mmCIF file of C-alpha atoms and ligand atoms in Angstrom:
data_model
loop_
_atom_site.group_PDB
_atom_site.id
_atom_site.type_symbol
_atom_site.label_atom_id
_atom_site.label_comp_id
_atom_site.label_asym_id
_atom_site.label_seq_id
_atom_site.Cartn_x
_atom_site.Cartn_y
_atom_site.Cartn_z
ATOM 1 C CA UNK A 11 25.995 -0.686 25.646
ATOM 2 C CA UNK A 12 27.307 0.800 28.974
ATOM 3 C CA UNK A 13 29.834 3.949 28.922
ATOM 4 C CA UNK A 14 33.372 3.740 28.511
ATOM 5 C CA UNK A 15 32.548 0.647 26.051
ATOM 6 C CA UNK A 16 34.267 0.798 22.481
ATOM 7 C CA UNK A 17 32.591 0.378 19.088
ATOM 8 C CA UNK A 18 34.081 -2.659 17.200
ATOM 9 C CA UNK A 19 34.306 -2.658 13.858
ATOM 10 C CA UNK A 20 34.167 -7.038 12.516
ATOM 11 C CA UNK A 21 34.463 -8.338 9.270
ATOM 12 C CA UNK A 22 31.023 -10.246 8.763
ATOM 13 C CA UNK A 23 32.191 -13.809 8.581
ATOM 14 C CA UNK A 24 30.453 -16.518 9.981
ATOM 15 C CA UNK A 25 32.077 -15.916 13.747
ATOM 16 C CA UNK A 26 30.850 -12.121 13.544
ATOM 17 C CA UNK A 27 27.940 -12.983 12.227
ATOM 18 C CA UNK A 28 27.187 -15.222 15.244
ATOM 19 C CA UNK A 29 28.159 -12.817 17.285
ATOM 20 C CA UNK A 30 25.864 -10.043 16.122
ATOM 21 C CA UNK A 31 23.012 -12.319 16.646
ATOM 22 C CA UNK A 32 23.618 -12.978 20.350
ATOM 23 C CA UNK A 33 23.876 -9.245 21.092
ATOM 24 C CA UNK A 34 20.878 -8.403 19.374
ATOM 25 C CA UNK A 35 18.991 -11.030 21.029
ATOM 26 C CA UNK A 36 20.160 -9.528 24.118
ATOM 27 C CA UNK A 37 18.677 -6.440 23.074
ATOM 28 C CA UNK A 38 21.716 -4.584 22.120
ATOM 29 C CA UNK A 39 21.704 -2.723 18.642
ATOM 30 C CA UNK A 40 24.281 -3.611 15.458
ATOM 31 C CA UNK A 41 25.173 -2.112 12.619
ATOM 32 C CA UNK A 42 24.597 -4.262 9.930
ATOM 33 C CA UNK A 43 25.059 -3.453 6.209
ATOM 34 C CA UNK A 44 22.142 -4.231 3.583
ATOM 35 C CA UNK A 45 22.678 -3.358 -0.246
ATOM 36 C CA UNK A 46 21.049 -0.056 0.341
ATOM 37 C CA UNK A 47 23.076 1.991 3.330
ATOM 38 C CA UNK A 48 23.976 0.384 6.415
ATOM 39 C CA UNK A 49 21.630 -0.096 8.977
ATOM 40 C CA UNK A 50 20.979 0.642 12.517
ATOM 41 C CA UNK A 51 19.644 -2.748 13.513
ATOM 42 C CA UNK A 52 17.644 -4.185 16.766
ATOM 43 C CA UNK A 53 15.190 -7.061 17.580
ATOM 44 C CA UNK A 54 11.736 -5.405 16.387
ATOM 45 C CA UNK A 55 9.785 -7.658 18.415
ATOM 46 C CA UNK A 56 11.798 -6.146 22.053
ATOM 47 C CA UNK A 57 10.630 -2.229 22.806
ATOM 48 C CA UNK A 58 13.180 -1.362 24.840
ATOM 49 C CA UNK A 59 16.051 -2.735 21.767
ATOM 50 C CA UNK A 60 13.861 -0.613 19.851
ATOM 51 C CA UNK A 61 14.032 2.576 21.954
ATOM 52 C CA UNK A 62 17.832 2.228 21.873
ATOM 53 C CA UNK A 63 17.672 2.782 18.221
ATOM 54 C CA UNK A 64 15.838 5.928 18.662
ATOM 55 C CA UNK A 65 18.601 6.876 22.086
ATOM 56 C CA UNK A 66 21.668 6.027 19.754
ATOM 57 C CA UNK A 67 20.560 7.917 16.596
ATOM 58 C CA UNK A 68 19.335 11.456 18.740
ATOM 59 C CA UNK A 69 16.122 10.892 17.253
ATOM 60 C CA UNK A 70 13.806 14.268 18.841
ATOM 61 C CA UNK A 71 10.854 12.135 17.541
ATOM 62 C CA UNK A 72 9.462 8.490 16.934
ATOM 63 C CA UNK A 73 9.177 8.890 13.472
ATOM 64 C CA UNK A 74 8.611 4.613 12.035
ATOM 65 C CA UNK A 75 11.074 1.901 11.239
ATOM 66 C CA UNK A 76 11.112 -0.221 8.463
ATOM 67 C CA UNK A 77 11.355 -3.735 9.833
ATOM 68 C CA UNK A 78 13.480 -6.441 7.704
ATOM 69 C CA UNK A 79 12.511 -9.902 7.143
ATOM 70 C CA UNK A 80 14.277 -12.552 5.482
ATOM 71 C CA UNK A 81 11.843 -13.693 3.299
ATOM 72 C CA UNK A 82 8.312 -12.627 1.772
ATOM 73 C CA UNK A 83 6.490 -15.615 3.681
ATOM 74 C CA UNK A 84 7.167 -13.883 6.391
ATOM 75 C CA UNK A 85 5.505 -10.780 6.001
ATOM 76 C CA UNK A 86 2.145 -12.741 6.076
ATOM 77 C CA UNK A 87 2.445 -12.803 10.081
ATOM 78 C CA UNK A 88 2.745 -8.659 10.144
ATOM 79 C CA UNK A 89 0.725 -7.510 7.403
ATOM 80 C CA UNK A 90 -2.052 -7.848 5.324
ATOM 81 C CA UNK A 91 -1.152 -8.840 1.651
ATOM 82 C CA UNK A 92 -3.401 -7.700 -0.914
ATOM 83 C CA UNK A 93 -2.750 -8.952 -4.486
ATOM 84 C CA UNK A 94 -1.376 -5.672 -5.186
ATOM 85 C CA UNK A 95 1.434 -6.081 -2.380
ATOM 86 C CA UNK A 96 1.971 -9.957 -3.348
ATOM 87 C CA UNK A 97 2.754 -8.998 -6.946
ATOM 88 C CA UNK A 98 5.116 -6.179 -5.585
ATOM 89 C CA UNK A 99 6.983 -8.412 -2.865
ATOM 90 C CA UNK A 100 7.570 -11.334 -5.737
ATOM 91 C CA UNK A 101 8.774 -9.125 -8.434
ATOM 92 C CA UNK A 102 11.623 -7.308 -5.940
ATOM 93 C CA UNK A 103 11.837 -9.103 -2.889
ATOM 94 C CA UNK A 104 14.410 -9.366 -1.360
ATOM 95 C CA UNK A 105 15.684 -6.032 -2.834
ATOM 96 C CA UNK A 106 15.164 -2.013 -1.869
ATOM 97 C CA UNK A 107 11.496 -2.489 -2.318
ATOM 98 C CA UNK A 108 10.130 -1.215 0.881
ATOM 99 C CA UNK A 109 6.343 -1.598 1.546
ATOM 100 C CA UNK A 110 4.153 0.238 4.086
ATOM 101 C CA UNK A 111 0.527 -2.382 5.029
ATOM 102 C CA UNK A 112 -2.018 -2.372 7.207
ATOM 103 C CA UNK A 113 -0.458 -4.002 10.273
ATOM 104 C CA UNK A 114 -1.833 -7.340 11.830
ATOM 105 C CA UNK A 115 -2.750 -7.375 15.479
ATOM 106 C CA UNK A 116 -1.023 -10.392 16.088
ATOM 107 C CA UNK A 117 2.118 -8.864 14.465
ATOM 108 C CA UNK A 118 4.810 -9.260 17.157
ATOM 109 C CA UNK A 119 6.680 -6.294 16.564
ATOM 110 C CA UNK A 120 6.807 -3.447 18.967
ATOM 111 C CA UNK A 121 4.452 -0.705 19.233
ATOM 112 C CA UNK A 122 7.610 1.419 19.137
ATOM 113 C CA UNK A 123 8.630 0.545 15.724
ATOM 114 C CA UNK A 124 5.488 2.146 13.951
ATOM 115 C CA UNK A 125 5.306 4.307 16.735
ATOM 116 C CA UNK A 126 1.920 3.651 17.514
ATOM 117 C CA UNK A 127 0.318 3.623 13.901
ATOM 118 C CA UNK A 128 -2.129 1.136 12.086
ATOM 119 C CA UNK A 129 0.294 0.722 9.112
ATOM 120 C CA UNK A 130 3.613 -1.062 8.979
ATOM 121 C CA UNK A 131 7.303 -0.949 6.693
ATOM 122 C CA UNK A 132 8.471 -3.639 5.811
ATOM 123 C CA UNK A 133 11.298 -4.996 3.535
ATOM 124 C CA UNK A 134 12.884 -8.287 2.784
ATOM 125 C CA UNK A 135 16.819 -7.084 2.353
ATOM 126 C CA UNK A 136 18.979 -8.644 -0.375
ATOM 127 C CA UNK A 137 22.463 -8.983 1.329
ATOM 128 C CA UNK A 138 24.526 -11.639 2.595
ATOM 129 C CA UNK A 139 25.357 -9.917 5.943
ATOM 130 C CA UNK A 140 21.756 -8.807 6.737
ATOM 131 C CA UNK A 141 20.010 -11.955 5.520
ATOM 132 C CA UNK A 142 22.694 -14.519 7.597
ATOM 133 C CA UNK A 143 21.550 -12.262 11.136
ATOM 134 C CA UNK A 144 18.384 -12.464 10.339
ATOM 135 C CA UNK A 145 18.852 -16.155 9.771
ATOM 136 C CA UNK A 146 20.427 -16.724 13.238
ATOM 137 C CA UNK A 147 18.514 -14.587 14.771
ATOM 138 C CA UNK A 148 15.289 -15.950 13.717
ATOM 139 C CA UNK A 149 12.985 -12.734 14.221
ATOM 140 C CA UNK A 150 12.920 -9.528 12.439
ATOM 141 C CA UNK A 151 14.950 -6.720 12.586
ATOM 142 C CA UNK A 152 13.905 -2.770 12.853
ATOM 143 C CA UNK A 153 16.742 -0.780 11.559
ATOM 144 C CA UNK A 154 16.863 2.630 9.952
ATOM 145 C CA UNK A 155 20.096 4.442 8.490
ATOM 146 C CA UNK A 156 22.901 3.993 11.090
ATOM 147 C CA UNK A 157 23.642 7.852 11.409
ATOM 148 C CA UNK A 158 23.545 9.883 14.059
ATOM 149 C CA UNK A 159 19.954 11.995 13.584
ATOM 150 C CA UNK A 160 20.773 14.747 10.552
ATOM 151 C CA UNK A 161 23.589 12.910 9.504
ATOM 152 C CA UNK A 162 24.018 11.370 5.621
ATOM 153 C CA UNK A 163 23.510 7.923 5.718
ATOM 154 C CA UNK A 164 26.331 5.528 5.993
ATOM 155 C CA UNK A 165 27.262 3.828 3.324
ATOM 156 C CA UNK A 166 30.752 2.296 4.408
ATOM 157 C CA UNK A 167 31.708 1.185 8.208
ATOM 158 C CA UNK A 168 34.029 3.981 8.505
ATOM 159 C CA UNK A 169 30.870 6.100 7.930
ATOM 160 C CA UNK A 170 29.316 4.113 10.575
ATOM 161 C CA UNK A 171 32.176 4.641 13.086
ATOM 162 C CA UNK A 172 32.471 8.153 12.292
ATOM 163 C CA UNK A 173 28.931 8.779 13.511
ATOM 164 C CA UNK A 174 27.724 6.644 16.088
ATOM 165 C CA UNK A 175 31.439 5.778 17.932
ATOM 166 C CA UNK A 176 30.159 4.653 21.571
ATOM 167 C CA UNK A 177 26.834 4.354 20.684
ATOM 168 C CA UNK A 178 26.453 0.759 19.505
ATOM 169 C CA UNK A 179 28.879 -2.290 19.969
ATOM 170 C CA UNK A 180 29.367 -3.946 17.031
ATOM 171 C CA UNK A 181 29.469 -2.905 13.474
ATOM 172 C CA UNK A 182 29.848 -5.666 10.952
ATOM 173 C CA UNK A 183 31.593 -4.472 7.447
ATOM 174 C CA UNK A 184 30.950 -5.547 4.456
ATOM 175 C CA UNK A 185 32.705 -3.418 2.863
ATOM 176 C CA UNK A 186 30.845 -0.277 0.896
ATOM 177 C CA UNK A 187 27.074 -0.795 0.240
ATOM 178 C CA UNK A 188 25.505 -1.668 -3.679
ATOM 179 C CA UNK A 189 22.820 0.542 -4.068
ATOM 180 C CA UNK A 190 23.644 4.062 -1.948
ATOM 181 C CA UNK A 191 20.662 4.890 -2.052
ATOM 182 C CA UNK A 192 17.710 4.629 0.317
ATOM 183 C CA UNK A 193 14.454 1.819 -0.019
ATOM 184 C CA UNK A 194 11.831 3.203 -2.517
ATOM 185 C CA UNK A 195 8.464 3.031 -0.372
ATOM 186 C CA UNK A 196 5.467 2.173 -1.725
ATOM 187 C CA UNK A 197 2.458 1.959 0.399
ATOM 188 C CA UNK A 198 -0.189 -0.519 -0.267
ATOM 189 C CA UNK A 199 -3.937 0.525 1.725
ATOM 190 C CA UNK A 200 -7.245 -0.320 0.150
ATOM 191 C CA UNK A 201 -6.082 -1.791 -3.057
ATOM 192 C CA UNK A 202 -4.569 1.483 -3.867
ATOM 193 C CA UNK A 203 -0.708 1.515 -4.257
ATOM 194 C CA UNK A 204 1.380 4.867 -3.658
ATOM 195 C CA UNK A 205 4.770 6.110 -4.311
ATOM 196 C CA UNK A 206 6.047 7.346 -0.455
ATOM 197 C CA UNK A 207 9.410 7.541 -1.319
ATOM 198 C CA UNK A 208 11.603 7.692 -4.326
ATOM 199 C CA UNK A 209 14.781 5.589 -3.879
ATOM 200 C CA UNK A 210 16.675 2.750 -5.233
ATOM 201 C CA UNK A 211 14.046 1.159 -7.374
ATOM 202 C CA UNK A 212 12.890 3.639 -10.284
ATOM 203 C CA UNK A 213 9.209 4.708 -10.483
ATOM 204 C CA UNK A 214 9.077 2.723 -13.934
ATOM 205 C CA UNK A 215 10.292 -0.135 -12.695
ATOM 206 C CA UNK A 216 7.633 -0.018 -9.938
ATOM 207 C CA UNK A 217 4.938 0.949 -12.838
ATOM 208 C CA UNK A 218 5.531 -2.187 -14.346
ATOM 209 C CA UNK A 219 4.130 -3.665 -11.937
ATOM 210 C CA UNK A 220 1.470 -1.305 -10.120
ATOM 211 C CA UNK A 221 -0.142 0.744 -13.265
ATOM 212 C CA UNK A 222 0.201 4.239 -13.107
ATOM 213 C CA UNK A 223 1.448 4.913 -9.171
ATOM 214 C CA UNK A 224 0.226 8.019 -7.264
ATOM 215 C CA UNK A 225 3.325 10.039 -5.637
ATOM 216 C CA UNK A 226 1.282 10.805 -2.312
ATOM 217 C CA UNK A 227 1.524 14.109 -1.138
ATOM 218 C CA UNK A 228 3.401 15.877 1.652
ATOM 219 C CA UNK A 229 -0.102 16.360 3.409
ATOM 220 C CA UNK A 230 -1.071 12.722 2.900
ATOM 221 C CA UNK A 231 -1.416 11.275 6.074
ATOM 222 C CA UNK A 232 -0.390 7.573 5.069
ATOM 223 C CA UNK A 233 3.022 9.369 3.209
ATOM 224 C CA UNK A 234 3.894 11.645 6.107
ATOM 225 C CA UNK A 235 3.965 9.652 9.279
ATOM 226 C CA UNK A 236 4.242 12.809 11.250
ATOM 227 C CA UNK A 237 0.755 13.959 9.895
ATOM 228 C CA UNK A 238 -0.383 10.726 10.450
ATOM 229 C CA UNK A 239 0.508 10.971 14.458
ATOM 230 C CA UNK A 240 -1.198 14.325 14.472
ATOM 231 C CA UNK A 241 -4.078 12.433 13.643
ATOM 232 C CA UNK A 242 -3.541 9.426 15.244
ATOM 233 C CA UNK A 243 -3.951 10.887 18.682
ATOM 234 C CA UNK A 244 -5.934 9.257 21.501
ATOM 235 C CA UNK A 245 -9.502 9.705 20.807
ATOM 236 C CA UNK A 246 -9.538 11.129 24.578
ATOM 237 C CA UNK A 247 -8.305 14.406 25.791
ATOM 238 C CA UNK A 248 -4.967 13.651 27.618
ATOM 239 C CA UNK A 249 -3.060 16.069 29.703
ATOM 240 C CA UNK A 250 0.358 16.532 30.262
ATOM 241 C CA UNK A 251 2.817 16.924 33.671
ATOM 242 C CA UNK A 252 0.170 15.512 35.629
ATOM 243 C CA UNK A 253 1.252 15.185 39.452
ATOM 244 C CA UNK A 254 -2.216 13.182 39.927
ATOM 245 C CA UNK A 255 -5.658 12.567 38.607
ATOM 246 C CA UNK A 256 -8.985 13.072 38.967
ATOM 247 C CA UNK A 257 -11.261 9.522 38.877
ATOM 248 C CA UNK A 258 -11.988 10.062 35.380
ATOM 249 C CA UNK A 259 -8.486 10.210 33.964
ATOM 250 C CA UNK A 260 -6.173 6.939 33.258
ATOM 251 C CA UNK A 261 -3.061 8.105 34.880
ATOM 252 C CA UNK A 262 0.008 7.115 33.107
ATOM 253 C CA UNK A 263 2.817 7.452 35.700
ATOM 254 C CA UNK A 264 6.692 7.807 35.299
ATOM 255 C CA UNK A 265 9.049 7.492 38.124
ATOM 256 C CA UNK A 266 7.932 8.162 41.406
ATOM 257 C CA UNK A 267 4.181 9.156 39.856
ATOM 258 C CA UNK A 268 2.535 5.704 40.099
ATOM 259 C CA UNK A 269 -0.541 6.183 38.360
ATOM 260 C CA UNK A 270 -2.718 3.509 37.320
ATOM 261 C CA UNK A 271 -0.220 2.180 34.474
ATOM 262 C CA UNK A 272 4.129 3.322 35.420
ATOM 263 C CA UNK A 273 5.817 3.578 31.938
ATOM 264 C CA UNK A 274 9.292 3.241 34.496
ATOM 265 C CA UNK A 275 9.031 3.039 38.137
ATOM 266 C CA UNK A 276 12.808 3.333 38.292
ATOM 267 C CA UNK A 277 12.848 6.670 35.846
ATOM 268 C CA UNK A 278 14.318 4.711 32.954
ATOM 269 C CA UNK A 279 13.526 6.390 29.933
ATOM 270 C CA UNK A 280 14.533 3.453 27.363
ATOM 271 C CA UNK A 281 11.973 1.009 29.460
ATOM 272 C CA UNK A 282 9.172 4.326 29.287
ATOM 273 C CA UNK A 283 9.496 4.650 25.444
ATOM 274 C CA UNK A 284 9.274 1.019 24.778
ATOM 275 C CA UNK A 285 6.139 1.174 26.949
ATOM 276 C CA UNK A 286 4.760 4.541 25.107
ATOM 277 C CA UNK A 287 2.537 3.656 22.573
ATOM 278 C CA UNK A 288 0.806 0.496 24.663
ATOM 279 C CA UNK A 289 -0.003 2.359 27.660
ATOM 280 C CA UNK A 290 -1.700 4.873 25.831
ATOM 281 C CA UNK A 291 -3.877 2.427 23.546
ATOM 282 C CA UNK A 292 -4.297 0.794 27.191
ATOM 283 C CA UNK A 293 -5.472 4.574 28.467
ATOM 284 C CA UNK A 294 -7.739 4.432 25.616
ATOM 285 C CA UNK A 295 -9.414 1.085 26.115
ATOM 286 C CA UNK A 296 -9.823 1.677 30.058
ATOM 287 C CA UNK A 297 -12.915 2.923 30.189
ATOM 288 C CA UNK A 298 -12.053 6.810 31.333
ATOM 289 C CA UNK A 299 -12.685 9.570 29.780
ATOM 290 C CA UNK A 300 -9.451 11.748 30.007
ATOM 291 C CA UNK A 301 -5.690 10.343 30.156
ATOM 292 C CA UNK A 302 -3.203 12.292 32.390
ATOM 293 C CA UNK A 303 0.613 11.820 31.921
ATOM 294 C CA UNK A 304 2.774 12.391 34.963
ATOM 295 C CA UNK A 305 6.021 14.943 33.812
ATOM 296 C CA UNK A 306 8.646 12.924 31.686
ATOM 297 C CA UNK A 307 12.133 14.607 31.716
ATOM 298 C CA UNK A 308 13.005 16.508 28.936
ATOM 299 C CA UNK A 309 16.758 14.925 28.505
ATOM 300 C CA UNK A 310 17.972 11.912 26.062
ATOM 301 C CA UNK A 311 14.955 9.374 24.896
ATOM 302 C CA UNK A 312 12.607 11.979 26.949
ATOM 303 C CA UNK A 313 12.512 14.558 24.306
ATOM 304 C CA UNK A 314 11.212 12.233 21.880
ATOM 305 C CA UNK A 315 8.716 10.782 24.343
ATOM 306 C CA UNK A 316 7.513 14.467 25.571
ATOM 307 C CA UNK A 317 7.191 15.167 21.185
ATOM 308 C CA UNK A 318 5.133 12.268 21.169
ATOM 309 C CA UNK A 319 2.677 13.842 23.963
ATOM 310 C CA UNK A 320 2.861 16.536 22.772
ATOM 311 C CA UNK A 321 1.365 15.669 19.466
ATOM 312 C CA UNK A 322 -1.429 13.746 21.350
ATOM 313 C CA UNK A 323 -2.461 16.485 23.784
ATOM 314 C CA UNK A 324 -2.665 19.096 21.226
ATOM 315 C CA UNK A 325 -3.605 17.204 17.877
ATOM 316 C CA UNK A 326 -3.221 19.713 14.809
HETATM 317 P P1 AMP B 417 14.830 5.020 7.063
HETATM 318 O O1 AMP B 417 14.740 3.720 7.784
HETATM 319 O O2 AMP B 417 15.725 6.014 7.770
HETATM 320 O O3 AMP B 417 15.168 4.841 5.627
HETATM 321 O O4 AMP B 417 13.386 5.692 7.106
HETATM 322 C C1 AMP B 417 12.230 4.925 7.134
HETATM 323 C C2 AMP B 417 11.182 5.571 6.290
HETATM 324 O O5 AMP B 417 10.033 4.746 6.261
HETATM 325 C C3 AMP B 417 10.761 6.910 6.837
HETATM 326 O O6 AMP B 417 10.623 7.829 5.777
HETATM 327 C C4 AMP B 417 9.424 6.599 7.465
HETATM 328 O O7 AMP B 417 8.620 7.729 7.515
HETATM 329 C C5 AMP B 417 8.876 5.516 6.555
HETATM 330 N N1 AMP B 417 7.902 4.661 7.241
HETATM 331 C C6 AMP B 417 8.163 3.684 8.111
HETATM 332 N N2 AMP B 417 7.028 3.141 8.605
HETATM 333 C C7 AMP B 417 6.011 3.788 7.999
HETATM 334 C C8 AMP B 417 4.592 3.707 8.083
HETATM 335 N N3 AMP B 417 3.981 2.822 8.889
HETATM 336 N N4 AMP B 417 3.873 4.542 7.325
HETATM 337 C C9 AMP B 417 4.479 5.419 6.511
HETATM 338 N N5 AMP B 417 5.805 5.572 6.386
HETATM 339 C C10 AMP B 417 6.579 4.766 7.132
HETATM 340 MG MG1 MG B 418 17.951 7.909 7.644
#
């Protein structure tokens, strides 16, 4: 949304819910409740929708989004489904059953949204409101907690309002949220299925269904994203406010730094973090040895971009 814009709070009828869908398939962001907390929502297959997300909530780092889907058939075109997973998704889809899967290549959702990682969230959302935009939408939805970064997650519009006022044109009400409580997240990697988060759905009820579940560690890679983008640097040395390059580096530019790949010739940080994570799996496939970064400003999206460098320059 531009400045001086207002934040509309809409009952979500059938005319709101209309509405919501054309703005998001303009790439605009709306808060849309599910029966967990209300969510910050935009078109997960558009980058720079998805970077708004991350510009809106204050994010200082690209930690991944759970992307919603309005039915389990429809996770088939992001993820690989092992048996494990199936049984999951038909015992409590659609419901706060998040699961994290290997992610498909031909998944259409931005590189933004799992911030660059092999693995991807997703969750099949049992509400009205959610499950009618996704419907008219007709492509999925990243959306995490719409809060302002640090802030409790909203569980009524007000809450919404309260937090992100300016920051996101529409906010459809439903009135207060079922569960309160967060997705539990259970990820599903080599036939082996792990508790990543505890939430709405009780580790029994999960047992039932998985055997004995593993609570993965704060060290585990797959459970801590953050570890697992320590890790999941570029397999290449890369170095950071680089004014030019040498003939072995891939230079990724910003601004007025061409380079060989320009995350935003016009210095537009939403358009460089939805081009992030592809330009540096590009850097990596090019045949160089080294990636160079030209300097990124340190202000709104570019702290979270400059975190993400960071990481990959440095890997712990
Ligand atoms: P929120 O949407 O705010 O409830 O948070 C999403 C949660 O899902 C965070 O804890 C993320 O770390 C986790 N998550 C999302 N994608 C992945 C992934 N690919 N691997 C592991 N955890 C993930
Ligand atoms: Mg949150």
């Amino acid at each position: 949304m531009t400045a001086g814009e207002t934040t509309r709070i809409r009952l979500a009828d059938m005319a709101a819910i209309a509405e919501a869908a054309a703005l998001l398939d303009a790439g605009e962001l709306v808060a849309i409740p599910t029966e967990t907390v209300y969510g910050l929502a935009a078109d997960a297959t558009n980058g720079a929708a998805v970077a708004r997300i991350y510009a809106a909530k204050g994010r200082p780092s690209f930690n991944p989004l759970i992307v919603h889907l309005p039915n389990g058939e429809a996770a088939r075109g992001h993820a690989r489904m092992e048996p494990l997973a199936q049984a999951l998704a038909a015992r409590f889809w659609p419901g706060p059953l998040t699961l994290v899967l290997p992610r498909l290549e031909s998944s259409p959702v931005a590189a933004l949204v799992t911030a660059g990682l092999p693995t991807v969230a997703l969750r099949v959302p049992a509400h009205r409101a959610m499950q009618a935009v996704l419907a008219a939408l007709g492509r999925p939805l990243a959306a995490p907690s719409a809060n302002r970064s640090g802030r409790l997650s909203p569980t009524h519009a007000a809450h919404v309002r309260e937090s992100l006022a300016g920051r996101v044109p529409l906010i459809l009400d439903a009135g207060p949220t079922s569960a309160g409580l967060e997705s539990s997240i259970v990820s599903v990697v080599d036939g082996k299925a792990r508790l990543l988060r505890q939430g709405a759905i009780s580790r029994e009820q999960l047992e039932e269904v998985t055997g004995p579940l593993e609570i993965a560690e704060d060290a585990d890679p797959v459970a801590a994203p953050g570890m697992l983008l320590n890790h999941y640097a570029p397999a290449l040395p890369l170095r950071l406010n680089a004014a030019s390059a040498d003939a072995r580096e891939f230079l990724i530019g910003f601004g007025a730094v061409a380079g060989d790949a320009n995350l935003s010739p016009s210095g537009d940080l939403v358009e460089a973090a939805a081009n992030l994570f592809d330009f540096l799996h590009r850097a990596q496939s090019s045949g160089r040895t080294a990636i160079a970064v030209a300097p990124i400003p340190t202000h709104g999206l570019g702290a979270a971009i400059n975190d993400r460098l960071k990481r990959a320059a440095a890997p712990l």
